[in-house]
Coordinates of C-alpha atoms and ligand atoms in Angstrom, one line a residue:
X862 CA 105.7 111.8 109.3
X863 CA 104.4 113.2 106.1
X864 CA 102.1 116.2 106.3
X865 CA 99.8 116.5 103.2
X866 CA 98.1 119.3 102.0
X867 CA 94.9 117.5 100.3
X868 CA 92.0 119.8 99.8
X869 CA 89.2 117.3 100.0
X870 CA 89.3 114.1 102.5
X871 CA 87.5 111.4 101.3
X872 CA 84.4 110.2 103.7
X873 CA 82.9 107.8 101.3
X874 CA 80.6 105.2 102.5
X875 CA 81.0 101.8 100.0
X876 CA 78.8 99.5 99.1
X877 CA 78.1 96.0 97.2
X878 CA 75.0 94.5 97.9
X879 CA 74.3 94.2 101.3
X880 CA 78.4 94.8 102.0
X881 CA 79.0 97.9 103.6
X882 CA 82.2 99.6 104.2
X883 CA 83.2 103.0 105.8
X884 CA 87.1 103.3 103.6
X885 CA 86.6 101.8 100.0
X886 CA 90.1 100.3 100.2
X887 CA 90.7 96.7 99.0
X888 CA 93.8 94.1 99.1
X889 CA 94.1 92.9 95.4
X890 CA 93.9 88.9 94.8
X891 CA 97.3 87.8 94.3
X892 CA 98.0 84.1 93.2
X893 CA 100.7 82.8 95.4
X894 CA 100.4 85.9 98.1
X895 CA 96.8 86.8 99.1
X896 CA 96.9 83.7 101.6
X897 CA 94.7 83.8 104.9
X898 CA 98.4 84.8 106.4
X899 CA 98.6 87.6 104.0
X900 CA 94.9 88.7 104.0
X901 CA 95.0 88.8 107.5
X902 CA 98.1 91.2 108.3
X903 CA 96.4 93.9 105.3
X904 CA 93.4 93.7 107.3
X905 CA 94.8 94.4 110.3
X906 CA 96.4 97.5 108.8
X907 CA 93.2 98.4 107.3
X908 CA 92.4 96.6 104.3
X909 CA 88.6 96.5 104.3
X910 CA 87.9 94.1 101.6
X911 CA 90.2 91.3 100.4
X912 CA 90.5 88.4 98.0
X913 CA 91.6 84.9 97.8
X914 CA 94.1 84.6 95.0
X915 CA 92.3 83.4 91.6
X916 CA 91.2 79.7 92.1
X917 CA 90.4 77.1 89.3
X918 CA 86.7 76.1 88.7
X919 CA 87.7 73.1 87.2
X920 CA 89.7 72.4 90.6
X921 CA 86.7 73.3 92.7
X922 CA 84.2 71.1 91.0
X923 CA 86.8 68.5 91.0
X924 CA 86.9 68.8 94.8
X925 CA 90.9 69.2 94.4
X926 CA 92.1 69.6 97.9
X927 CA 94.8 72.0 97.3
X928 CA 92.1 73.8 95.5
X929 CA 89.4 73.6 98.3
X930 CA 92.3 74.6 100.3
X931 CA 92.9 78.1 99.0
X932 CA 88.9 79.0 99.5
X933 CA 89.3 78.7 103.2
X934 CA 89.2 82.0 105.4
X935 CA 88.7 83.2 109.2
X936 CA 85.2 85.0 110.0
X937 CA 87.7 87.8 110.9
X938 CA 89.0 88.5 107.3
X939 CA 85.3 89.0 106.5
X940 CA 84.4 90.9 104.1
X941 CA 86.1 88.5 101.6
X942 CA 85.9 87.7 98.2
X943 CA 86.2 84.7 96.7
X944 CA 88.2 84.8 92.8
X945 CA 87.5 82.2 90.0
X946 CA 88.5 81.4 86.9
X947 CA 87.4 79.5 84.2
X948 CA 86.6 78.8 80.7
X949 CA 83.2 77.0 80.6
X950 CA 80.0 78.6 81.7
X951 CA 78.8 75.5 83.1
X952 CA 81.8 74.5 85.4
X953 CA 82.1 78.2 86.8
X954 CA 78.5 78.0 87.3
X955 CA 78.5 75.0 89.1
X956 CA 82.1 76.0 91.2
X957 CA 80.1 79.3 91.8
X958 CA 77.4 76.9 93.8
X959 CA 80.0 74.6 95.9
X960 CA 81.4 78.0 96.9
X961 CA 78.4 79.2 98.0
X962 CA 77.3 76.0 99.9
X963 CA 80.7 75.3 101.3
X964 CA 82.3 78.8 101.9
X965 CA 79.8 81.5 102.0
X966 CA 82.1 84.4 100.9
X967 CA 80.6 88.2 101.2
X968 CA 81.4 88.0 97.4
X969 CA 82.2 86.3 94.5
X970 CA 84.8 87.7 92.3
X971 CA 85.5 86.5 88.1
X972 CA 88.4 86.6 86.9
X973 CA 88.5 88.1 83.1
X974 CA 92.1 89.6 83.8
X975 CA 94.8 87.2 84.2
X976 CA 97.2 87.7 80.8
X977 CA 98.8 84.4 81.6
X978 CA 98.9 82.5 78.3
X979 CA 98.1 78.8 79.9
X980 CA 95.1 80.7 81.4
X981 CA 94.0 82.9 78.3
X982 CA 94.5 80.0 75.8
X983 CA 91.0 78.7 76.0
X984 CA 89.4 81.9 76.9
X985 CA 89.8 81.9 80.9
X986 CA 91.2 85.1 82.9
X987 CA 91.5 87.8 80.1
X988 CA 91.0 85.5 77.4
X989 CA 87.5 86.1 77.7
X990 CA 87.8 89.6 77.0
X991 CA 88.2 88.1 73.0
X992 CA 84.6 86.6 73.1
X993 CA 82.3 88.9 75.0
X994 CA 79.3 86.6 74.5
X995 CA 81.2 83.9 76.3
X996 CA 82.0 86.3 79.1
X997 CA 78.7 87.3 79.4
X998 CA 77.4 83.7 79.8
X999 CA 80.1 82.7 82.2
X1000 CA 79.2 85.6 84.3
X1001 CA 75.7 85.0 83.9
X1002 CA 75.7 81.3 85.1
X1003 CA 78.1 82.3 88.4
X1004 CA 75.2 84.5 89.3
X1005 CA 72.5 82.4 88.9
X1006 CA 74.4 80.0 91.0
X1007 CA 75.4 82.0 93.3
X1008 CA 71.9 83.2 94.4
X1009 CA 72.1 85.8 97.2
X1010 CA 75.8 86.4 97.3
X1011 CA 77.0 89.1 95.2
X1012 CA 78.7 88.6 91.9
X1013 CA 81.7 91.0 90.6
X1014 CA 84.2 91.0 87.9
X1015 CA 87.8 91.9 87.6
X1016 CA 88.8 92.8 84.0
X1017 CA 91.7 94.4 82.1
X1018 CA 91.4 97.2 79.5
X1019 CA 90.8 94.6 76.9
X1020 CA 92.8 92.0 74.6
X1021 CA 95.0 94.6 73.1
X1022 CA 95.3 98.4 72.4
X1023 CA 93.0 98.7 69.0
X1024 CA 90.3 96.4 70.8
X1025 CA 89.4 98.6 74.3
X1026 CA 86.6 96.7 75.7
X1027 CA 86.1 97.8 79.3
X1028 CA 83.2 100.2 78.5
X1029 CA 81.3 98.2 76.6
X1030 CA 81.8 95.0 78.7
X1031 CA 80.7 97.2 81.8
X1032 CA 77.5 98.1 80.5
X1033 CA 76.8 94.5 79.5
X1034 CA 77.9 93.1 82.6
X1035 CA 76.2 95.7 84.7
X1036 CA 72.7 94.8 83.0
X1037 CA 72.9 90.8 83.6
X1038 CA 73.5 91.8 87.5
X1039 CA 77.0 91.9 88.2
X1040 CA 77.2 94.1 91.2
X1041 CA 80.8 95.9 90.8
X1042 CA 83.9 96.0 88.5
X1043 CA 87.1 96.2 89.3
X1044 CA 89.1 97.7 86.1
X1045 CA 92.8 97.0 85.8
X1046 CA 93.3 99.5 82.5
X1047 CA 96.0 97.7 81.0
X1048 CA 95.6 95.5 77.8
X1049 CA 96.0 91.9 78.0
X1050 CA 98.8 92.2 75.7
X1051 CA 100.7 94.9 78.0
X1052 CA 100.9 92.5 81.0
X1053 CA 102.5 94.7 83.4
X1054 CA 104.4 97.1 81.1
X1055 CA 103.4 100.9 80.5
X1056 CA 101.0 102.3 82.6
X1057 CA 97.5 101.8 83.8
X1058 CA 95.4 104.0 81.7
X1059 CA 93.0 105.6 84.2
X1060 CA 91.3 107.6 81.8
X1061 CA 89.5 104.2 80.9
X1062 CA 88.4 103.9 84.8
X1063 CA 86.8 107.4 84.2
X1064 CA 85.3 106.3 81.1
X1065 CA 83.7 103.0 82.8
X1066 CA 83.0 104.9 85.9
X1067 CA 80.9 107.1 83.7
X1068 CA 79.0 104.8 81.8
X1069 CA 77.7 102.7 84.8
X1070 CA 75.7 102.7 87.7
X1071 CA 77.6 99.9 89.8
X1072 CA 80.4 100.7 91.8
X1073 CA 83.9 100.9 89.8
X1074 CA 86.9 99.5 91.8
X1075 CA 90.0 101.3 90.5
X1076 CA 93.3 99.5 90.6
X1077 CA 96.5 99.8 89.0
X1078 CA 99.8 101.9 89.7
X1079 CA 99.1 103.2 93.0
X1080 CA 102.9 103.3 94.1
X1081 CA 102.6 105.6 97.3
X1082 CA 99.8 106.5 99.7
X1083 CA 99.2 109.5 98.0
X1084 CA 98.1 108.0 94.8
X1085 CA 95.0 106.7 96.5
X1086 CA 93.6 110.6 97.0
X1087 CA 94.7 111.1 93.3
X1088 CA 93.2 107.7 91.8
X1089 CA 89.8 108.9 93.2
X1090 CA 90.3 112.3 92.1
X1091 CA 91.2 112.0 88.9
X1092 CA 88.8 108.9 87.8
X1093 CA 85.6 109.4 90.1
X1094 CA 86.0 105.7 90.8
X1095 CA 84.1 104.3 94.1
X1096 CA 87.0 102.3 95.9
X1097 CA 90.6 101.6 95.0
X1098 CA 92.4 98.0 95.0
X1099 CA 96.0 97.4 95.7
X1100 CA 98.4 94.8 94.5
X1101 CA 101.8 95.0 94.0
X1102 CA 102.7 98.1 96.2
X1103 CA 101.2 96.0 99.4
X1104 CA 104.1 93.5 98.7
X1105 CA 106.1 93.9 102.0
X1106 CA 104.3 96.8 102.5
X1107 CA 101.0 96.2 104.1
X1108 CA 101.2 98.9 106.1
X1109 CA 100.3 101.2 103.1
X1110 CA 96.6 100.6 103.9
X1111 CA 97.3 102.2 107.3
X1112 CA 99.2 105.1 105.8
X1113 CA 96.3 105.6 103.0
X1114 CA 93.7 105.9 105.7
X1115 CA 95.8 108.1 108.1
X1116 CA 96.0 110.4 104.8
X1117 CA 92.2 110.3 104.6
X1118 CA 91.2 111.0 108.0
X1119 CA 93.9 112.9 109.6
X1120 CA 95.7 114.5 106.1
X1121 CA 99.3 112.8 106.8
X1122 CA 101.1 109.5 107.8
X1123 CA 103.6 108.1 109.6
X1124 CA 107.0 106.5 107.5
X1125 CA 107.5 102.6 108.6
X1126 CA 110.2 102.2 111.5
X1127 CA 112.6 99.7 111.0
X1128 CA 111.2 98.5 114.4
X1129 CA 107.8 97.9 112.7
X1130 CA 109.4 96.2 109.7
X1131 CA 111.2 93.3 112.2
X1132 CA 108.5 93.1 114.3
X1133 CA 106.3 92.2 111.0
X1134 CA 109.1 89.9 110.0
X1135 CA 108.4 87.9 113.1
X1136 CA 104.8 87.8 113.0
X1137 CA 104.6 87.1 109.7
X1138 CA 106.8 84.4 110.0
X1139 CA 104.9 82.9 113.2
X1140 CA 101.5 83.2 111.4
X1141 CA 102.8 81.2 108.4
X1142 CA 104.3 78.6 110.4
X1143 CA 100.8 78.0 112.4
X1144 CA 99.0 77.7 108.9
X1145 CA 101.3 76.0 106.5
X1146 CA 103.7 72.8 106.2
X1147 CA 107.5 73.4 106.4
X1148 CA 108.8 73.4 103.7
X1149 CA 106.0 75.7 102.3
X1150 CA 106.6 77.9 105.1
X1151 CA 110.2 78.3 104.5
X1152 CA 109.3 79.2 100.9
X1153 CA 106.9 81.4 101.6
X1154 CA 109.0 83.4 104.1
X1155 CA 112.2 84.0 101.9
X1156 CA 109.3 85.6 99.3
X1157 CA 108.0 88.0 101.8
X1158 CA 111.1 88.6 103.3
X1159 CA 113.0 89.6 100.2
X1160 CA 110.2 92.4 100.2
X1161 CA 110.3 93.2 104.1
X1162 CA 114.1 93.6 104.3
X1163 CA 114.4 96.5 101.9
X1164 CA 115.1 100.3 102.1
X1165 CA 117.3 100.1 105.7
X1166 CA 120.7 100.2 105.6
X1167 CA 122.2 96.5 105.6
X1168 CA 119.0 95.3 104.4
X1169 CA 120.8 93.5 101.9
X1170 CA 123.3 91.6 104.6
X1171 CA 119.8 90.5 106.0
X1172 CA 117.9 89.7 102.7
X1173 CA 120.7 87.6 101.6
X1174 CA 121.2 85.7 105.1
X1175 CA 117.7 84.5 105.1
X1176 CA 117.6 83.6 101.0
X1177 CA 120.1 81.1 102.2
X1178 CA 118.1 79.5 104.7
X1179 CA 117.8 75.8 104.2
X1180 CA 115.4 75.4 106.8
X1181 CA 112.8 76.3 109.9
X1182 CA 115.5 76.3 112.4
X1183 CA 117.8 78.6 110.2
X1184 CA 115.2 80.8 109.4
X1185 CA 114.7 81.1 113.5
X1186 CA 118.4 81.3 114.0
X1187 CA 118.7 84.3 111.7
X1188 CA 115.5 86.1 113.3
X1189 CA 117.2 86.0 116.6
X1190 CA 119.9 88.0 115.1
X1191 CA 117.9 90.6 113.5
X1192 CA 116.0 90.9 116.2
X1193 CA 119.1 91.4 118.7
X1194 CA 120.8 93.6 116.0
X1195 CA 117.6 96.2 116.2
X1196 CA 116.6 95.6 120.0
X1197 CA 113.5 94.1 119.7
X1198 CA 112.1 91.5 122.2
X1199 CA 109.2 89.3 120.9
Ligands
FMN2447 C1 102.1 88.4 92.1 C2 100.8 88.7 91.7 C3 99.7 87.9 91.4 C4 98.5 88.2 90.9 N1 97.4 87.4 90.7 C5 96.1 88.0 90.4 C6 95.4 87.1 90.7 O1 95.1 85.9 91.2 N2 93.9 87.4 90.5 C7 93.6 88.9 89.9 O2 92.8 89.2 89.5 N3 95.0 89.5 89.5 C8 95.9 89.1 90.3 N4 97.2 89.8 90.0 C9 96.7 91.5 89.2 C10 96.9 92.3 90.5 O3 95.6 91.7 91.4 C11 96.4 93.8 90.2 O4 95.3 94.0 89.3 C12 97.6 94.4 89.2 O5 99.1 93.7 89.8 C13 97.7 95.6 89.2 O6 97.4 96.5 90.5 P1 98.9 96.8 91.2 O7 99.5 98.1 90.4 O8 98.6 97.5 92.0 O9 99.8 95.9 91.7 C14 98.5 89.6 90.2 C15 99.4 90.5 90.2 C16 100.5 90.2 90.6 C17 102.0 91.2 90.9

């Protein structure tokens, strides 16, 4: 158990539109990761608001089945945000209408943060940070079509170090009716290098009235308090530290409400491997389940004696039968009855 000496405890009620959550703790959108299975597990562990991975507005209006499937969620996942990306205001607006009519999520979030060239080349993702007029037009059209669903934005600090625009963009986005902004304060050029500059979250928070969700480099449970203290942000969003570690949400809540948290036991780690696999098996095709099981196990099976032995065993599996054989062995080794 880790006992902390934290002076002020945050019991903050967080609100976006009509959505209220007791602890302002979000699971970030992550492409290829935040599917219904992972979101449900994180929710169970204490994430209060979760997001789909980013979904192409073009794919939505073309009614591409794979794209539409990415937006399916269960009622237990609410409150949930569907995140969209695109480079055309009309198409983004049209996609927001389809999302509202068919899926009715609690939030629609616009991605102005993705740094991948394939996305930014035409002005989607963080490419929008190079053209604020287009960014505002796109956001306006989404707001108009989303009607009563609150629209939020997730963005980076700017395109490059000499073009930091998070404060200016935040002020403009608030004016047109964006209901909250998540800031990952790296530039697009930085991708994931260097450090997230939390002072930019503070600057944005001081410049607008709408809720600001801080994101970037929460590496351990204690960082939640640190980010709130340093930036005064209204909520904290976590991405990479939840990979193979959905317990981080539980640990953060434990700090907030009890000033201490438990380390993850090996038994719980193995139990979650079983649960995650069973959920994937129910939801995905055989090949997709195999790929995702390997991906998530490469994160779960770490930081305990013999972890690499088990990781390699699972990585070499070619079928779900092999995964299940290996799981049986793993359970037997650690005395887990499923
Ligand atoms: C594998 C991966 C996929 C991501 N996909 C998305 C995405 O679909 N939409 C988005 O807004 N951000 C995406 N991000 C960025 C994260 O949401 C987050 O902003 C970033 O990782 C910084 O937070 P962290 O330090 O907690 O990881 C992704 C990040 C990773 C590592």
